[in-house]
CSV table of C-alpha atoms in Angstrom, one decimal:
chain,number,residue,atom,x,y,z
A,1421,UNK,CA,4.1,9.6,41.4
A,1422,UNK,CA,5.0,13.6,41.0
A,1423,UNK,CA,4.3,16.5,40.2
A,1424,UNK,CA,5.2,17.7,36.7
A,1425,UNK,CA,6.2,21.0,38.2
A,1426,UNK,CA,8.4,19.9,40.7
A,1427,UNK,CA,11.4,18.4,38.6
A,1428,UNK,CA,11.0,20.6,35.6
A,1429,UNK,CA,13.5,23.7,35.3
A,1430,UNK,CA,11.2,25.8,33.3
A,1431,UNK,CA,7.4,25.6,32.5
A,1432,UNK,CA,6.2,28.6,30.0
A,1433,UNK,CA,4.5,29.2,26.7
A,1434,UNK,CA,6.3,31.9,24.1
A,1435,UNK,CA,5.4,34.8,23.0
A,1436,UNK,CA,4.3,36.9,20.1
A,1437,UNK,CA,7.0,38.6,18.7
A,1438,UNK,CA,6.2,42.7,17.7
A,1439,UNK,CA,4.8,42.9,14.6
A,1440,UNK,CA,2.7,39.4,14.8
A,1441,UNK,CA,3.6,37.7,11.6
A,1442,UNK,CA,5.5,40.6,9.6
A,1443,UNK,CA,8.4,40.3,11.8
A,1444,UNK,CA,9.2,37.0,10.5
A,1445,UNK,CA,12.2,36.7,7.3
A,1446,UNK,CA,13.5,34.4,5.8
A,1447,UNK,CA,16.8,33.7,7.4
A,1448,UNK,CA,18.1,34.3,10.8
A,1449,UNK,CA,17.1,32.9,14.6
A,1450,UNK,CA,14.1,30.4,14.1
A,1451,UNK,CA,11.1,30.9,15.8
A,1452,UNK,CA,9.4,27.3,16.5
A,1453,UNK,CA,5.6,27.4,15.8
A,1454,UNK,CA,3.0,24.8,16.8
A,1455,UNK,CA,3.3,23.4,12.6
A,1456,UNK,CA,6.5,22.1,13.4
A,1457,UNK,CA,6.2,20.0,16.4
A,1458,UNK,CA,4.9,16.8,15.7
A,1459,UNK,CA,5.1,13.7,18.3
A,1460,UNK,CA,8.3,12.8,19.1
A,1461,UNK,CA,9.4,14.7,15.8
A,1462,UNK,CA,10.7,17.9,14.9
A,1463,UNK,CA,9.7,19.2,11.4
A,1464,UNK,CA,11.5,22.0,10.0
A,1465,UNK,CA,9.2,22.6,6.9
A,1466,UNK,CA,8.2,26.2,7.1
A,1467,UNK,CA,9.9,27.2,10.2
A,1468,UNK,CA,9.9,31.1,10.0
A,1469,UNK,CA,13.1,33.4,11.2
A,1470,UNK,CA,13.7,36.6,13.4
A,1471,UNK,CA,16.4,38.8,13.2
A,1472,UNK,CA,19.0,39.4,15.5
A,1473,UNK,CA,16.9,42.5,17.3
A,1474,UNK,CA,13.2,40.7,17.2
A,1475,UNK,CA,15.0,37.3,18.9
A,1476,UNK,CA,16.7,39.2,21.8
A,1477,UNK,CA,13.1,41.2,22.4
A,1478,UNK,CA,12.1,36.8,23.2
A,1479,UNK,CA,15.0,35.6,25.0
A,1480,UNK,CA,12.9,35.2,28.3
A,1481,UNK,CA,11.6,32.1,25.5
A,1482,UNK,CA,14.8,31.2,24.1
A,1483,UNK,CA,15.2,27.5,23.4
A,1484,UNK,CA,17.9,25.3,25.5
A,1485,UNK,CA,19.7,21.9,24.6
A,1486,UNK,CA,17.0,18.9,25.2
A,1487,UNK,CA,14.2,21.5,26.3
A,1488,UNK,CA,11.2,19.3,25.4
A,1489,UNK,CA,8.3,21.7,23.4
A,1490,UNK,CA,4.4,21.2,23.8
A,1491,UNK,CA,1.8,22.6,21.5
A,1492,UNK,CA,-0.5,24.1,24.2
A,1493,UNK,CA,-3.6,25.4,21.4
A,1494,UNK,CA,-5.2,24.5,18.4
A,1495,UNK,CA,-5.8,21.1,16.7
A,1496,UNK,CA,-2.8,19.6,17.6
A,1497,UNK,CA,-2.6,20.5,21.0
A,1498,UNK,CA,-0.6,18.2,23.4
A,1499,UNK,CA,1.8,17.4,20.3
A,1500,UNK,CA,5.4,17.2,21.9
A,1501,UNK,CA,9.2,16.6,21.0
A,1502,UNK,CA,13.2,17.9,21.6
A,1503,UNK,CA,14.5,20.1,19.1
A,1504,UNK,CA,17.5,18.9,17.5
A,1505,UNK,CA,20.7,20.6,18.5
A,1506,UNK,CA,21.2,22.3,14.7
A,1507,UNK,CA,18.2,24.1,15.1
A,1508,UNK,CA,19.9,25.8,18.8
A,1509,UNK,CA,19.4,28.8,19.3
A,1510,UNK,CA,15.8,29.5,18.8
A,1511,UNK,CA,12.4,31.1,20.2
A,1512,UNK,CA,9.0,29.7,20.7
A,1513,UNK,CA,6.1,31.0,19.8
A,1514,UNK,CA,2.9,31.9,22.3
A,1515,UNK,CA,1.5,28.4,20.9
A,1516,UNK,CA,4.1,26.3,22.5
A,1517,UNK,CA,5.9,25.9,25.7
A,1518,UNK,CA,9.0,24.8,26.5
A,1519,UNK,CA,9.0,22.1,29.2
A,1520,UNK,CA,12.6,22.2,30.6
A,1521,UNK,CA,14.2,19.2,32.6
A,1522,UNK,CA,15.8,19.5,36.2
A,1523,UNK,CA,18.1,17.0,37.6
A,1524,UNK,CA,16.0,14.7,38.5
A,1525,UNK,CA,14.4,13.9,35.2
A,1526,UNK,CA,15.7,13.0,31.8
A,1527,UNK,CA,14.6,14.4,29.3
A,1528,UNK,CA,13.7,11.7,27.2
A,1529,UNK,CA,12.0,10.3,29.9
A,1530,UNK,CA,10.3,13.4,30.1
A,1531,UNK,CA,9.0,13.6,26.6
A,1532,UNK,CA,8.1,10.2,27.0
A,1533,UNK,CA,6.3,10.7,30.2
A,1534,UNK,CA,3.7,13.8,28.4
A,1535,UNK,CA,3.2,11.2,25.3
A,1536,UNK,CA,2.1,8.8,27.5
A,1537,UNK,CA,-0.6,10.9,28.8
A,1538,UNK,CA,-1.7,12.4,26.2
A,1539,UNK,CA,-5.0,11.6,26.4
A,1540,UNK,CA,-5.3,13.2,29.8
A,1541,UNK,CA,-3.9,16.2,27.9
A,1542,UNK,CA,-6.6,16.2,25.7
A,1543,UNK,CA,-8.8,15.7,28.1
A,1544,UNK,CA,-7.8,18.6,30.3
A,1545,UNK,CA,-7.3,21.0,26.8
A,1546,UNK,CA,-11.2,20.5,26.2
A,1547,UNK,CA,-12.3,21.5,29.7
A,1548,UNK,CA,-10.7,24.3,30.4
A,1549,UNK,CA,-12.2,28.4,29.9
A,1550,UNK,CA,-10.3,28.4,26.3
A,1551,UNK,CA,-11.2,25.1,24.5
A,1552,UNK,CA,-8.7,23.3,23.3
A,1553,UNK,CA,-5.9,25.2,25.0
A,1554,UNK,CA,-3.4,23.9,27.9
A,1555,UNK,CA,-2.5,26.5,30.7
A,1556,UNK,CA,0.6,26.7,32.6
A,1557,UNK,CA,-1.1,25.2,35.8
A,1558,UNK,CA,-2.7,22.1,33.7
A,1559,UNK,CA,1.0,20.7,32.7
A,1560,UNK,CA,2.6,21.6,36.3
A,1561,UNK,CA,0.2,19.7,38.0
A,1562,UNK,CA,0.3,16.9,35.9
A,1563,UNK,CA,1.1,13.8,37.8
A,1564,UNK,CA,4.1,11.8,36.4
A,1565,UNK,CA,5.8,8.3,37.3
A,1566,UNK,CA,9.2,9.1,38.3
A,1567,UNK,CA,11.5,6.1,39.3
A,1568,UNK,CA,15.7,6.6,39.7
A,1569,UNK,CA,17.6,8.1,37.2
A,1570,UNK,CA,18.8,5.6,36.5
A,1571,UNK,CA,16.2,3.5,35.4
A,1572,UNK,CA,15.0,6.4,33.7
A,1573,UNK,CA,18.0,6.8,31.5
A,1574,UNK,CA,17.8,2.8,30.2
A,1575,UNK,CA,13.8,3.5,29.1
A,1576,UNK,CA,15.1,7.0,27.5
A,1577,UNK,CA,17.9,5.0,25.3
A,1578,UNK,CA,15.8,2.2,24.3
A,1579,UNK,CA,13.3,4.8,22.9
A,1580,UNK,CA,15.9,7.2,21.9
A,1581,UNK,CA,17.4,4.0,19.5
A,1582,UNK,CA,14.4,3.2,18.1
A,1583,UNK,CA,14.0,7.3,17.5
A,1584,UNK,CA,17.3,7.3,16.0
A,1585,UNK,CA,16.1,4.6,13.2
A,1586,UNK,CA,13.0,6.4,12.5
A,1587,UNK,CA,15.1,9.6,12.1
A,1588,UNK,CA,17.7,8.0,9.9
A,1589,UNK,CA,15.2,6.8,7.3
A,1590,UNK,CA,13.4,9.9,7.0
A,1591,UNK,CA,16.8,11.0,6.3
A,1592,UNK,CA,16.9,8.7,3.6
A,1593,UNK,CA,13.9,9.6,2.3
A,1594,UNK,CA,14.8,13.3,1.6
A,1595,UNK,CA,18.1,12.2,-0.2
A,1596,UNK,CA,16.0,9.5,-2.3
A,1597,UNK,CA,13.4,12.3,-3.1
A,1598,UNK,CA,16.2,15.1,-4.0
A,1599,UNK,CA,17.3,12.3,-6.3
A,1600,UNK,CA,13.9,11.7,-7.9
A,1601,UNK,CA,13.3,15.1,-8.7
A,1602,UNK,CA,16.8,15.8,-10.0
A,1603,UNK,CA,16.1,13.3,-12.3
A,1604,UNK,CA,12.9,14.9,-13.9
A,1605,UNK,CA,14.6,18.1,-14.0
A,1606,UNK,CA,16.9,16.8,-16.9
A,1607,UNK,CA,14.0,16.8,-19.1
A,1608,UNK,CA,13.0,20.4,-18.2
A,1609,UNK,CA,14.1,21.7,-21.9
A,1610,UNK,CA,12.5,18.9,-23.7
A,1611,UNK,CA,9.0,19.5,-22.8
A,1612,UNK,CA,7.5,18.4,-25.9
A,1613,UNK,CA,4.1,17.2,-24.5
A,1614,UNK,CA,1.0,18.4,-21.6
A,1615,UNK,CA,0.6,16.6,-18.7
A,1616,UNK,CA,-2.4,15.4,-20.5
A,1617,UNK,CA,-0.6,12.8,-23.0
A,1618,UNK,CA,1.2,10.9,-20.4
A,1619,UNK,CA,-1.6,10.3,-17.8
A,1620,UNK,CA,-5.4,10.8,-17.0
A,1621,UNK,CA,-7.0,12.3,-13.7
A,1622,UNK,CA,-8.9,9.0,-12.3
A,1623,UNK,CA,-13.0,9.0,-11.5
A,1624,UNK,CA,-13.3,5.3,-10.5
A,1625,UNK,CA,-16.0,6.4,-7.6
A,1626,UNK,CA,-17.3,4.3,-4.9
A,1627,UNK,CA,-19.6,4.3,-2.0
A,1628,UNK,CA,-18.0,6.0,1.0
A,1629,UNK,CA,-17.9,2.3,3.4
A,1630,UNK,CA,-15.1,0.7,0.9
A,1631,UNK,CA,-12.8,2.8,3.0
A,1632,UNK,CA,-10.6,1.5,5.8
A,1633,UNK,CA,-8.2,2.7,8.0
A,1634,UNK,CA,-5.3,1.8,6.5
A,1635,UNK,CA,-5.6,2.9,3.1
A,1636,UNK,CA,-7.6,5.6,3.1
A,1637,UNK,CA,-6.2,9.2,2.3
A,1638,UNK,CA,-7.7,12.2,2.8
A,1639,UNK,CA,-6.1,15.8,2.5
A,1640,UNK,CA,-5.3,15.7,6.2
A,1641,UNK,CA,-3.9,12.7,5.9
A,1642,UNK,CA,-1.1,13.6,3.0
A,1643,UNK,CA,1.8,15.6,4.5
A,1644,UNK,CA,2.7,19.1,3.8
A,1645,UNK,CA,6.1,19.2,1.7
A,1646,UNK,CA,6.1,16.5,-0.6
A,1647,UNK,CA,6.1,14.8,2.9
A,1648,UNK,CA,3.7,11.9,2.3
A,1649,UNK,CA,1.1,10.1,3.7
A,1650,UNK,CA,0.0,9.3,7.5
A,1651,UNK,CA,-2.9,7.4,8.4
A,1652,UNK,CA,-6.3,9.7,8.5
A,1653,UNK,CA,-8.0,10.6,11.5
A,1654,UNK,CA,-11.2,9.8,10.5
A,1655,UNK,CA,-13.2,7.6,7.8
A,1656,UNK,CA,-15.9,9.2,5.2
A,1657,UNK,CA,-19.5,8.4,6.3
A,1658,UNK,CA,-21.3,9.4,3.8
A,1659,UNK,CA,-21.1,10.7,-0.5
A,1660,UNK,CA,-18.7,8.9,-3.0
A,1661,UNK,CA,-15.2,8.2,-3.0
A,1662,UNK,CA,-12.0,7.5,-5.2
A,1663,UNK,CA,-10.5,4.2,-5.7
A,1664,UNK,CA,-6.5,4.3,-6.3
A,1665,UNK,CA,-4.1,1.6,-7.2
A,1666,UNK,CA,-0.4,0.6,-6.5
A,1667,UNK,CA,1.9,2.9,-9.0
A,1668,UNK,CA,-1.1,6.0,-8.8
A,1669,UNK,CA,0.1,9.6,-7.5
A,1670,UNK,CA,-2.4,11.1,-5.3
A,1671,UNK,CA,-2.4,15.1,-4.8
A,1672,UNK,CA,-4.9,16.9,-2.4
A,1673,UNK,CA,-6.4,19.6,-4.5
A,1674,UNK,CA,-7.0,21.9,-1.6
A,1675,UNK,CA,-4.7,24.7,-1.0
A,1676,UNK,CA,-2.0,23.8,-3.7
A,1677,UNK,CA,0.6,25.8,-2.1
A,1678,UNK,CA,0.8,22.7,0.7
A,1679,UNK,CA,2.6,20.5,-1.8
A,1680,UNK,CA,1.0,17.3,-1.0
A,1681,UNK,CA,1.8,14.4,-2.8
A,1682,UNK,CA,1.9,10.3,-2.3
A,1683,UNK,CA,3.0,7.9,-4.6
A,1684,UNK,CA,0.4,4.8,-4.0
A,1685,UNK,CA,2.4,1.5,-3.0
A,1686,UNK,CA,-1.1,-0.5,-2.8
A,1687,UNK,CA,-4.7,0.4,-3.8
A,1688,UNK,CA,-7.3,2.0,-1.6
A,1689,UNK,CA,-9.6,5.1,-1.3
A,1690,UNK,CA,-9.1,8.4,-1.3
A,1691,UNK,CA,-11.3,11.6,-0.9
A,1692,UNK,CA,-12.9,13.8,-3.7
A,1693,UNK,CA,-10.7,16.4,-2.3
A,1694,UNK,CA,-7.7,13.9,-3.3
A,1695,UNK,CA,-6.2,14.0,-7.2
A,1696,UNK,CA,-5.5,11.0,-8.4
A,1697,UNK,CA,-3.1,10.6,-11.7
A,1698,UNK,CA,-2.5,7.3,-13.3
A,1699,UNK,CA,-0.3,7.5,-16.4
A,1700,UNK,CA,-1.6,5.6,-19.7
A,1701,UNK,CA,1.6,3.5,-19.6
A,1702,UNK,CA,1.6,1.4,-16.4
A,1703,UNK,CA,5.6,1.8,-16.6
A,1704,UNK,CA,5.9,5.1,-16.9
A,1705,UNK,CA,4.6,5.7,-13.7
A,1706,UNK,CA,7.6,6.2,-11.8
A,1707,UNK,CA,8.4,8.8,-14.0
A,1708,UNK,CA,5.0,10.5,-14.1
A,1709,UNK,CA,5.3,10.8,-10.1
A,1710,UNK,CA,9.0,12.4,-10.7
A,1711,UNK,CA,7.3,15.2,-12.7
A,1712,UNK,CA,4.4,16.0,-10.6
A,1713,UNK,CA,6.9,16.4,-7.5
A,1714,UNK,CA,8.2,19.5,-9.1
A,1715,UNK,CA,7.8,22.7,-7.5
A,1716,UNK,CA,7.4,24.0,-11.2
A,1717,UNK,CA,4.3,22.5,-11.0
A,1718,UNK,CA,2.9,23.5,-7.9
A,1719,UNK,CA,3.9,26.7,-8.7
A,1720,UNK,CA,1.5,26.4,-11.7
A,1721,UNK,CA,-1.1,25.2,-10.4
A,1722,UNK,CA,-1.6,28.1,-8.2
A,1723,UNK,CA,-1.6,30.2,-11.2
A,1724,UNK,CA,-4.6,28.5,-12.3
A,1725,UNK,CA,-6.3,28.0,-8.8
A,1726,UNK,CA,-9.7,29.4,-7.6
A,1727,UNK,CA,-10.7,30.9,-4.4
A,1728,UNK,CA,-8.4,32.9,-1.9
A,1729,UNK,CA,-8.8,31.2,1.7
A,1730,UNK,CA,-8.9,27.8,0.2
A,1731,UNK,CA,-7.8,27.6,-3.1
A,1732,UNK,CA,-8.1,24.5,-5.4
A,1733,UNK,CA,-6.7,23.6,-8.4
A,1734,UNK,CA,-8.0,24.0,-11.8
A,1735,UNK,CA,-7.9,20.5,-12.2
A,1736,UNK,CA,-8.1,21.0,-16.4
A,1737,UNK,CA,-5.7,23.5,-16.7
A,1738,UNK,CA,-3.2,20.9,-14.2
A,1739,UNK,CA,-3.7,19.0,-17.1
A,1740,UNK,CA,-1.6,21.8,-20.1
A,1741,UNK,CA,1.4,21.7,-17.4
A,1742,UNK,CA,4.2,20.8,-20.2
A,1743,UNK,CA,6.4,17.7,-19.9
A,1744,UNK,CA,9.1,15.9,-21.6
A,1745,UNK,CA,6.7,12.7,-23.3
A,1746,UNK,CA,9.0,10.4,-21.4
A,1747,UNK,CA,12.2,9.8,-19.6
A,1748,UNK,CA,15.2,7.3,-20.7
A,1749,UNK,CA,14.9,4.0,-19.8
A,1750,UNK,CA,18.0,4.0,-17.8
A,1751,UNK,CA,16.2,7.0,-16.0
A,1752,UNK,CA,13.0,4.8,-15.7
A,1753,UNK,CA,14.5,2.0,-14.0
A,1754,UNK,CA,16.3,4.4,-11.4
A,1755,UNK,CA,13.6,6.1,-10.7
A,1756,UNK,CA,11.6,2.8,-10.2
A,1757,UNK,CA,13.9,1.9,-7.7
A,1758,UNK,CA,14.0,4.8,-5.8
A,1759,UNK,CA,10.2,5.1,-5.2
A,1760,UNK,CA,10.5,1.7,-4.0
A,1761,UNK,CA,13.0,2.0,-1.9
A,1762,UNK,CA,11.1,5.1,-0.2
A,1763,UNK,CA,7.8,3.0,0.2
A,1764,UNK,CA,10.3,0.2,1.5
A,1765,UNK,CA,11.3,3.0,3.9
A,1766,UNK,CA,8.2,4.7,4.9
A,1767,UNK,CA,6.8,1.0,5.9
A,1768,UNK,CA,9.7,0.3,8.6
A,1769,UNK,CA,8.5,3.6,9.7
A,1770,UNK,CA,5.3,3.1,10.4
A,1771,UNK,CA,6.5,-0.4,11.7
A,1772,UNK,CA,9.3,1.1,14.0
A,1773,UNK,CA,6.1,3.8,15.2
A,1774,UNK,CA,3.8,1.0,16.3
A,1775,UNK,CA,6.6,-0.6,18.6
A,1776,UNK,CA,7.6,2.4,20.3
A,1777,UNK,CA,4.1,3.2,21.0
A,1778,UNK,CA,3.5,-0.7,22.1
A,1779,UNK,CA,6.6,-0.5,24.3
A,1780,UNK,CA,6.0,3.0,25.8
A,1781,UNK,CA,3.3,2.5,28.5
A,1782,UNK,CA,5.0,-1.2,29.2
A,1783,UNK,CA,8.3,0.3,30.4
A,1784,UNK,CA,7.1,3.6,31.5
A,1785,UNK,CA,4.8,1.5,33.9
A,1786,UNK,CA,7.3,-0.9,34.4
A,1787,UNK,CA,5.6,-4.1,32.8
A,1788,UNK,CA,9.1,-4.6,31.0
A,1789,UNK,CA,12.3,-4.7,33.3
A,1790,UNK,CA,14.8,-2.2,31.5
A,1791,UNK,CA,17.3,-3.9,33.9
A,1792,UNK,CA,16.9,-7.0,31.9
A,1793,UNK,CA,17.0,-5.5,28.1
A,1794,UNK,CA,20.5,-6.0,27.0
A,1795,UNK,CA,21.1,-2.3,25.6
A,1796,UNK,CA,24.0,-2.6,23.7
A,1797,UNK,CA,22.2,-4.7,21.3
A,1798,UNK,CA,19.9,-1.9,20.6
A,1799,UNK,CA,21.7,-1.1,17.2
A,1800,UNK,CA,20.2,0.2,13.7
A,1801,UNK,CA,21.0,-3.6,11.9
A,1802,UNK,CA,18.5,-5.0,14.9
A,1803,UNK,CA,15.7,-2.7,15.1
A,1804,UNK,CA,15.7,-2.3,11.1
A,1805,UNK,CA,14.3,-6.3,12.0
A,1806,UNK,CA,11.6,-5.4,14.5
């Protein structure tokens, strides 16, 4: 065991830069923000910019090739991951620390080492003076496994290939996506029909305990960006919900702006918070997800949405958003396949999640002997079977 602090290169939080939140543009030097750090994963959605003057004012908190960053505050405090090299140079904000390798450490390992005790993060975040905040002092002191480098470098590239898969399909994903919603976009000057004449808003309503786990969605649950779905943090327990079936496309009504939308491959529950469109024609349902991923109608729902902290959606006037009646059945079948192919994706995912997080504490305890993992087999075509 070791200290935290005494094989790390750099242990500090960010900074706020002058001006709070009207310093930030819209192009220039990115300035990472506790939104975009998820476990293991970066995410770039709504990373904010500072020009060339605001960065150099932060460049005690610049960020460094494989610095690992660790949301310190808020809700998803102890969240932690590397920045990817594209997004070099950049500043953190007072939210997040950079936790910077020495020699000693890799800094996969490293990353590896804080998701493996994040519960003791957690844990120490609720107790201290500020709740729900990690200090400086917390993550130095934090007491790490630390065998050679060399051992440390085989765990770091068994996770970093499984990583790598992950990474690739979400990849995929985003092409597939773009695709989808290039596709609907044809039809933008042939709207020649309302939302209203292709599908219906469901109220099939059931007691709260017909949800589980692994199919119910709530609006935490559905990811920011047209980014999908993740498995809730916690189960209704008590009111009415919604049920949803395969070929359904689920929105969360609250804050619009979010662009949250999941096209259902099975049937489950969903909160009253949650939209749920099913289109009259079972078949057109690809096509009736391809519309309602348009930011054109996003952006009018807004225009019809109520309240100013929390808006919601106006959920008859969603209804008058004009569409083309239908798409071509070439179109159709295309679109079919690429939806699939996405829910094909997101499930090797969620599969590729679980055995990383099996396999972590076993080889960073040492319950699986790196030495006798064969690591040139560790190649896309074999984990895509795991």
């Amino acid at each position: 065991m070791t200290r935290l602090g005494d094989v790390c290169e750099k242990i500090g939080s960010g900074a706020t830069p002058r001006g709070g939140k009207e310093a930030y543009k819209d192009a220039g030097i990115p300035i990472i923000r506790s939104q975009n750090i998820h476990d293991w994963i970066f995410q770039p959605d709504g990373l904010a910019f500072l020009d060339d003057e605001q960065a150099e004012s932060l460049s005690n908190v610049e960020v460094r090739s494989n610095d690992v960053l660790l949301n310190i505050t808020g809700d998803s405090v102890a969240r932690a991951c590397i920045v990817p090299s594209e997004r070099i140079p950049a500043r953190v904000n007072q939210h997040v620390a950079i936790v910077r390798a020495g020699k000693k450490i890799n800094p996969t390992y490293l990353l590896a080492s804080l998701q493996s005790k994040k519960t003791m993060l957690l844990s120490l975040a609720s107790s201290g003076a500020t709740r729900n905040a990690l200090t400086k002092r917390m993550i130095e002191n934090l007491d790490i496994d630390l065998p050679s480098r060399e051992i440390q470098d085989s765990i770091a590239q068994v996770l970093d290939s499984i990583q790598y898969k992950i990474t690739l399909n979400n990849r995929l994903n985003d092409y597939l996506a773009n695709l989808c919603e290039t596709i609907a976009s044809r039809y933008c000057n042939d709207r020649n029909s309302r939302l209203r004449d292709i599908c219906y808003q469901v109220a099939d309503h059931v007691d709260y305990d017909n949800a589980n786990q692994e199919t119910y969605v709530s609006t935490e649950s559905l990811m920011q960006n047209k980014g999908g779905r993740q498995l809730a943090s916690s189960l209704p327990t008590t009111g009415k919900i919604t049920r949803y079936k395969a070929g359904d496309t689920l929105i969360s009504n609250i804050r619009p702006y979010f662009k949250k939308i999941w096209y259902a491959p099975f049937e489950g529950t969903c909160s009253g918070d949650v939209i749920v469109f099913r289109a009259n024609d079972p078949s057109n349902a690809p096509y009736l997800h391809a519309c309602l991923r348009q930011d054109s109608f996003f952006d009018y729902v807004m225009q019809g949405a109520k309240g100013t902290k929390m808006p919601r959606g106006d959920k008859k006037q969603m209804m008058e958003f004009k569409v083309a009646s239908s798409c071509s059945a070439e179109d159709l079948i295309l679109l079919d396949s690429v939806i699939k192919q996405r829910s094909d994706n997101d499930s090797e995912i969620t599969k590729l999640q679980k055995l990383r997080d099996t396999l972590l504490p076993k080889l960073m305890s040492g319950e699986i002997d790196v030495s006798k993992i064969d690591l040139t087999q560790l190649t896309n075509n074999h984990l895509a079977d795991c």
